[in-house]
Amino acid sequence: MWDRRLLRNLDYQLLLIVALLVAIGLLTVYSATRSNIALDYGDPSFFLKKQLASVVLGVLGMAFVIFFDYRLSDLAAHLIYLINLGLLTLVLFFGSEVSGAKAWLNFGVFSLQPAELSKLFLILTLAKFLSEKDINTPKRLGLAFLHLLPPLALILLQPDFGTAMVFVFFFFVMLFMAGLKIRYFIWILVVVLILAAAMGIAHFVFDVPLPIKDYQINRLLVFIDPGRDPAGAGWSVRQAVIAVGSGRFFGKGLFQNTQGQLGFLPEKHTDFIFGVFCEEWGFFGAFILLGLYFFLIWRSLRIAQQAKEKYGALVAVGVMAVFLVHVLENIGMNMQIMPVTGIPLPFISYGGSAMTVNLIFIGLLESIWVRRQKILF
Amino acid sequence: MKEQALRRLELRFRFFFILIILVFIVLLARLWYLQIVQGEEYYAASLGNFGRQIRIAAPRGNIYDRNGNLLVSNRFSHVVSVVPNDFLKNPEALRFLSDLLEIPETELVARFEKLKSSQREQYVPVKHDVSPEVIGRILEARLDFPGVTVEQYPVRSYPLGEVAAHLFGHIGEINQEELAQMRGLGYRLGDLVGKMGLEKTYETYLRGTDGLRILQVDSVGQHLQVLDEIGFAPGQNLHLTLDLELQLEAEKALSEHLVWLRENTEYTAASAGVVVVMDPRSGAILAMVSYPRFDPNIFVGGASQEVLGGLLNDPLRPFTNRVTREGYMPGSTFKPVTVIAALEEGVTGPNQSFVCKGMDRIHGALFRCWKQEGHGVLNLVEGLAHSCNMVLAELAREVGPEGIAKYARLLGFGAPTGLELHPLELSGLIGDPDYKRKTRDPRWYPIETVHLSVGQGFIQVTPIQLVQAFAVIANGGKHYQPWVVQRIETADGRVIKEFSPQITREIQLKPTTWELVREGLEKTVSTGTARGAFWGFPLDRIPVAGKTGTAQIYGKEDYAFFASYAPADNPELVILVAVEEGGSGSLGAAPVARRLYEVYFGLRKPAASSRQQPAKEAKTPAEKTPAEKTPAEKTPAEKTPVEKTPVEKAPAPAEKKPVVKETPAETAPAEKVQVERVPVEKNPEEKAPVEKAPVEEAPQEQTLVEEAPGQETPVGEAPLNEVPEEGPLGEEGVPVEEPPDAPVQEVTGEEAPVDENPVG
């Protein structure tokens, strides 16, 4: 398994990009938390230290998947699928509740967010499934949906709509790249529209409750009409936009994120960390950050293109889709071009599970990349 | 076909490359728009947005007794907060502030400069408990000097002052250690948290959730509008099993008795003690006193260092809750354990007779009974009732130290009782040979067994354990976990948690064992060592059972104990009284218990129903707040002491009113003694015998009392070689008649009944 050529063939550009992103992330997390919220724990670098620990864990995971193959046996795929469901079920019963969602499994020193791991697991098993046979039969397509449904349902039960949306996004991207014909997409669209219409009728005619919560409806309404509810749901978006805009070209400088430090910007180390970064580094910094993300996603797609076989390509496409949707949604909501959902900015937002899983994603990409040519082995 | 599929895939890849480019163009365009096109506007907004947060402190939950009397609550105080930057930049404003608050300018500047730069833009509290005039002037000056504000905030208030201080505990600023322990619960430096007692134990319930107000201010710091406000949620209320009336009576009875002991007997060092009252049918604590006490109000609003230092260095340790945190040698109150052990192990029975000659040689060591001339011939029950050391020595020889230790543990000694109260209770110690082997010396001397049997030597029990053991005897074997909180409610009265009696274990003893021990305890009061203390008490109506104890501590006066329950046939109440250096159990402790029984059973007016309003309360500026008024107002109206003692209570309301106002009730107990005793003394049926008995016998008895301790010392020395520190044997204190009412000489007279006892 170990091969010197493995190291030689690594995609070092990708690694460099990720290293830069992680460094920016650590600095920004420290800047966002050091002055107040971390002090509640009696240590200004409390969050920084925890984040650093998950980086270390993630790098180990990354090394593991680079050196061991990314391909799965049937048994391993089944096992991973079951573990995935198991963790998502566990969190519903034993999870600790943070702001309305049961998303964390607490293990004392650290806590795990199974939804993050679930992305990794589902991409692997779904890629395996889609690469086995041609997807273009109603039966296979139905089975693909059945593959998605149980983890998706468990995520929705937490409820974690952000992650559910990510699931749906990479599911369709992977279907698309697996070669599903356009006419099937049209069929899917028709079915979804009918279902939505049925739900709407059920709600307004028969008073069946909608499966989304009030605050989510509120967030959508605020997105459409920003003037609505300026002190409540509109508050954080408005503050984020002020934070982003107030950075101007060169930003206010490191640790000068007044929006965050004065308590205007909520969730400043997680969901709205982009606002903190923009306030400190301005357009100049944000341009570089966007550039790094662009390169990250671009490389992911290149790796998918170059993959040795369909399974590798689909895994890489799934990873690419996750990065794309996270970056688009998170940065978009910070700039009020997307509705607010609580999904983190990859490698930047505070959150151990996400950081670790994202690094493992990079490991997968590298693993696919180094094995792109048979010659190697 | 395959080629076609490949080409299609290639197309799809290309689609994605284009999609990615588009997404990033959109993001970049938006970024450009926000930061470059509108950047200046948002920059200005972020500056004008120097909004300021003010935390709105939530009041802590109240604490009520079992009848709904308010015990602990909050009053309102005013705090002056300023934005440091506004004053650092403006020397004139700084001077004004310094004059007004009487804080030197240099100190203000030093304090502000310690803050982080971001904090200097926020309101920072500079002075608490500000007087109304100052507030008025600040509000006037606010137009000239923005960046100063006055906020009302709730402060913890203990209207009862020192009463039950150890139970309630106190609050204080959170320290680093606690901050680390309670991380994630939203505590910040500077927050007040419970430090001991119920305040600490139930911190999470009492605390409530602070609110937050974000004010938008303009560039000169004037408030423009409230941007956001998150309301606070007040803490949850505790409803205790405590009975305020009994608690007050217990506090008063103990403190007055201590004064009486110091002034009228040779026990001039008697100044610490314990009273615990428990319901043996449930384990509920009805009263709990540890003396000396402290006033938890001193921790509110910045404790004065002198006062605090004085209390901390006090050798009597006023902050120690003796009920749970003091291990005492129980003396003769431990004797029932030995008797139970002997009966259960079958080494004795009701008909065995013992001979007490006043002393005996036990394997070379001289062992004395407290009664020098000896008890003569007695049976087991009489042995317990008269607390005869010789009887116990005989039993101890048969049962052995392991047997005694076994039953001591069965009755709950040597292990925590499970009372939920911080700081956590001690486990105590049952020093059996195994313990001694491990810690001191492998040798075990027979005399040590005898010492153990009479509650001396390597034995330490906490008052709460002793109470529980007597409750177990009273209720026939049920170990109830002692509890003091019966219900937790939200501020609007929704029940969060309800507690009920918990039987932790039940011990099974022979019915005859229970009967004999209870008989012995009952006779202790009716004819035995506690007879004098209960002289005149209607034992025929309300039989009391109990055990006196006198523990000998090397280098100190004897410690007095009285553990008891009543009514003996159907116990409702277990009362333990312990007085450090208070002499014999019957003199130093039993009278306090008697007074409590009298109040509980309606034989006596609860003298303590005069609510002590601590002087502190009256001085505070924020007097008019509603929270504060409640205790005073509520008590006369709601409290119905009448229900217990319908006959004697007639003048109660009229009498109470003036007393409520009387502030320093606590401070002058000496004078009060006189006043309060009056109604009791006037009771004709009690007085008659008391007065008669002592007059004739006074001289004779007097000598006996004085001799007792002096005589003890030489005896103690003989076998002492092996037993360090503690005096070697228990001696039952000389029984004494109800002391508080009578002058010293009369006190001893009470021995009379004992002497007349046909036993001798």
mmCIF file of C-alpha atoms in Angstrom, chain A residues 243-376:
data_model
loop_
_atom_site.group_PDB
_atom_site.id
_atom_site.type_symbol
_atom_site.label_atom_id
_atom_site.label_comp_id
_atom_site.label_asym_id
_atom_site.label_seq_id
_atom_site.Cartn_x
_atom_site.Cartn_y
_atom_site.Cartn_z
ATOM 1 C CA ALA A 243 -20.133 43.715 8.605
ATOM 2 C CA VAL A 244 -19.279 42.664 5.064
ATOM 3 C CA GLY A 245 -19.806 46.099 3.598
ATOM 4 C CA SER A 246 -18.010 48.012 6.343
ATOM 5 C CA GLY A 247 -14.778 46.233 5.436
ATOM 6 C CA ARG A 248 -14.516 48.380 2.281
ATOM 7 C CA PHE A 249 -11.401 47.707 0.239
ATOM 8 C CA PHE A 250 -8.695 46.907 2.760
ATOM 9 C CA GLY A 251 -10.778 46.092 5.774
ATOM 10 C CA LYS A 252 -10.526 47.388 9.336
ATOM 11 C CA GLY A 253 -7.570 45.192 10.187
ATOM 12 C CA LEU A 254 -7.031 42.095 12.258
ATOM 13 C CA PHE A 255 -9.101 41.916 15.486
ATOM 14 C CA GLN A 256 -11.040 45.033 14.501
ATOM 15 C CA ASN A 257 -14.336 43.333 13.797
ATOM 16 C CA THR A 258 -16.498 45.682 15.826
ATOM 17 C CA GLN A 259 -19.680 44.180 14.467
ATOM 18 C CA GLY A 260 -18.818 40.873 16.020
ATOM 19 C CA GLN A 261 -17.105 42.081 19.157
ATOM 20 C CA LEU A 262 -19.817 44.511 20.100
ATOM 21 C CA GLY A 263 -22.369 41.775 19.868
ATOM 22 C CA PHE A 264 -24.184 42.914 16.760
ATOM 23 C CA LEU A 265 -23.334 39.885 14.728
ATOM 24 C CA PRO A 266 -24.694 36.650 16.147
ATOM 25 C CA GLU A 267 -23.103 33.261 15.435
ATOM 26 C CA LYS A 268 -20.042 35.193 14.457
ATOM 27 C CA HIS A 269 -17.669 32.245 14.738
ATOM 28 C CA THR A 270 -19.888 29.814 12.851
ATOM 29 C CA ASP A 271 -22.559 30.860 10.378
ATOM 30 C CA PHE A 272 -21.561 34.497 10.042
ATOM 31 C CA ILE A 273 -17.821 34.164 10.207
ATOM 32 C CA PHE A 274 -17.570 35.405 6.627
ATOM 33 C CA GLY A 275 -18.878 38.738 7.872
ATOM 34 C CA VAL A 276 -16.131 38.900 10.486
ATOM 35 C CA PHE A 277 -13.505 38.046 7.890
ATOM 36 C CA CYS A 278 -14.770 40.666 5.429
ATOM 37 C CA GLU A 279 -14.929 43.339 8.100
ATOM 38 C CA GLU A 280 -11.310 42.738 9.000
ATOM 39 C CA TRP A 281 -9.822 42.131 5.564
ATOM 40 C CA GLY A 282 -12.112 43.975 3.172
ATOM 41 C CA PHE A 283 -12.583 43.261 -0.480
ATOM 42 C CA PHE A 284 -8.912 42.542 -0.785
ATOM 43 C CA GLY A 285 -9.041 39.646 1.643
ATOM 44 C CA ALA A 286 -12.425 38.385 0.522
ATOM 45 C CA PHE A 287 -11.240 38.310 -3.089
ATOM 46 C CA ILE A 288 -8.346 36.088 -2.098
ATOM 47 C CA LEU A 289 -10.650 33.889 -0.051
ATOM 48 C CA LEU A 290 -13.094 33.510 -2.926
ATOM 49 C CA GLY A 291 -10.148 32.740 -5.174
ATOM 50 C CA LEU A 292 -9.030 29.970 -2.863
ATOM 51 C CA TYR A 293 -12.520 28.479 -2.825
ATOM 52 C CA PHE A 294 -12.787 28.770 -6.569
ATOM 53 C CA PHE A 295 -9.564 26.885 -6.975
ATOM 54 C CA LEU A 296 -10.610 24.268 -4.425
ATOM 55 C CA ILE A 297 -13.844 23.522 -6.239
ATOM 56 C CA TRP A 298 -12.257 23.724 -9.649
ATOM 57 C CA ARG A 299 -9.566 21.220 -8.620
ATOM 58 C CA SER A 300 -12.219 18.905 -7.170
ATOM 59 C CA LEU A 301 -13.997 18.827 -10.486
ATOM 60 C CA ARG A 302 -10.721 18.276 -12.365
ATOM 61 C CA ILE A 303 -9.936 15.348 -10.127
ATOM 62 C CA ALA A 304 -13.379 13.917 -10.840
ATOM 63 C CA GLN A 305 -12.724 14.299 -14.527
ATOM 64 C CA GLN A 306 -9.396 12.534 -14.313
ATOM 65 C CA ALA A 307 -10.524 9.716 -12.051
ATOM 66 C CA LYS A 308 -9.635 6.192 -13.026
ATOM 67 C CA GLU A 309 -13.130 4.831 -12.856
ATOM 68 C CA LYS A 310 -16.687 5.921 -12.406
ATOM 69 C CA TYR A 311 -16.771 5.343 -8.640
ATOM 70 C CA GLY A 312 -13.847 7.686 -8.023
ATOM 71 C CA ALA A 313 -15.306 10.275 -10.332
ATOM 72 C CA LEU A 314 -18.634 10.200 -8.509
ATOM 73 C CA VAL A 315 -17.014 10.488 -5.093
ATOM 74 C CA ALA A 316 -15.032 13.514 -6.282
ATOM 75 C CA VAL A 317 -18.135 15.040 -7.832
ATOM 76 C CA GLY A 318 -20.020 14.554 -4.558
ATOM 77 C CA VAL A 319 -17.238 16.258 -2.626
ATOM 78 C CA MET A 320 -17.148 19.072 -5.162
ATOM 79 C CA ALA A 321 -20.903 19.530 -4.832
ATOM 80 C CA VAL A 322 -20.671 19.708 -1.038
ATOM 81 C CA PHE A 323 -17.987 22.372 -1.168
ATOM 82 C CA LEU A 324 -19.856 24.318 -3.834
ATOM 83 C CA VAL A 325 -23.148 24.386 -2.023
ATOM 84 C CA HIS A 326 -21.563 25.251 1.314
ATOM 85 C CA VAL A 327 -19.566 28.128 -0.099
ATOM 86 C CA LEU A 328 -22.436 29.460 -2.186
ATOM 87 C CA GLU A 329 -24.984 29.213 0.594
ATOM 88 C CA ASN A 330 -22.841 30.464 3.445
ATOM 89 C CA ILE A 331 -21.204 33.377 1.632
ATOM 90 C CA GLY A 332 -24.477 34.080 -0.116
ATOM 91 C CA MET A 333 -26.414 34.407 3.122
ATOM 92 C CA ASN A 334 -23.738 36.665 4.584
ATOM 93 C CA MET A 335 -24.320 38.939 1.608
ATOM 94 C CA GLN A 336 -28.091 38.555 1.590
ATOM 95 C CA ILE A 337 -28.353 36.796 -1.731
ATOM 96 C CA MET A 338 -29.325 33.497 -0.113
ATOM 97 C CA PRO A 339 -31.788 32.763 2.694
ATOM 98 C CA VAL A 340 -30.312 32.015 6.110
ATOM 99 C CA THR A 341 -29.660 28.387 6.941
ATOM 100 C CA GLY A 342 -27.163 27.262 9.479
ATOM 101 C CA ILE A 343 -24.521 25.697 7.291
ATOM 102 C CA PRO A 344 -20.866 26.424 7.896
ATOM 103 C CA LEU A 345 -18.160 27.806 5.632
ATOM 104 C CA PRO A 346 -15.756 24.925 4.873
ATOM 105 C CA PHE A 347 -12.399 25.128 6.717
ATOM 106 C CA ILE A 348 -13.253 28.532 8.178
ATOM 107 C CA SER A 349 -16.280 28.215 10.446
ATOM 108 C CA TYR A 350 -15.804 26.946 13.946
ATOM 109 C CA GLY A 351 -17.009 23.373 14.235
ATOM 110 C CA GLY A 352 -14.935 20.289 14.846
ATOM 111 C CA SER A 353 -16.984 17.669 13.036
ATOM 112 C CA ALA A 354 -17.228 19.754 9.888
ATOM 113 C CA MET A 355 -13.515 20.551 9.899
ATOM 114 C CA THR A 356 -12.535 16.933 10.330
ATOM 115 C CA VAL A 357 -14.905 15.702 7.646
ATOM 116 C CA ASN A 358 -13.806 18.398 5.212
ATOM 117 C CA LEU A 359 -10.196 17.369 5.643
ATOM 118 C CA ILE A 360 -11.167 13.760 5.053
ATOM 119 C CA PHE A 361 -12.876 14.935 1.854
ATOM 120 C CA ILE A 362 -9.552 16.392 0.755
ATOM 121 C CA GLY A 363 -7.947 13.061 1.584
ATOM 122 C CA LEU A 364 -10.463 11.342 -0.682
ATOM 123 C CA LEU A 365 -9.740 13.743 -3.520
ATOM 124 C CA GLU A 366 -6.015 13.162 -3.138
ATOM 125 C CA SER A 367 -6.556 9.443 -2.954
ATOM 126 C CA ILE A 368 -8.489 9.539 -6.215
ATOM 127 C CA TRP A 369 -5.892 11.784 -7.777
ATOM 128 C CA VAL A 370 -2.841 9.663 -6.991
ATOM 129 C CA ARG A 371 -4.573 6.558 -8.281
ATOM 130 C CA ARG A 372 -5.743 8.146 -11.514
ATOM 131 C CA GLN A 373 -3.309 6.151 -13.635
ATOM 132 C CA LYS A 374 -2.944 2.418 -13.517
ATOM 133 C CA ILE A 375 0.745 2.788 -14.230
ATOM 134 C CA LEU A 376 1.299 3.691 -10.656
#
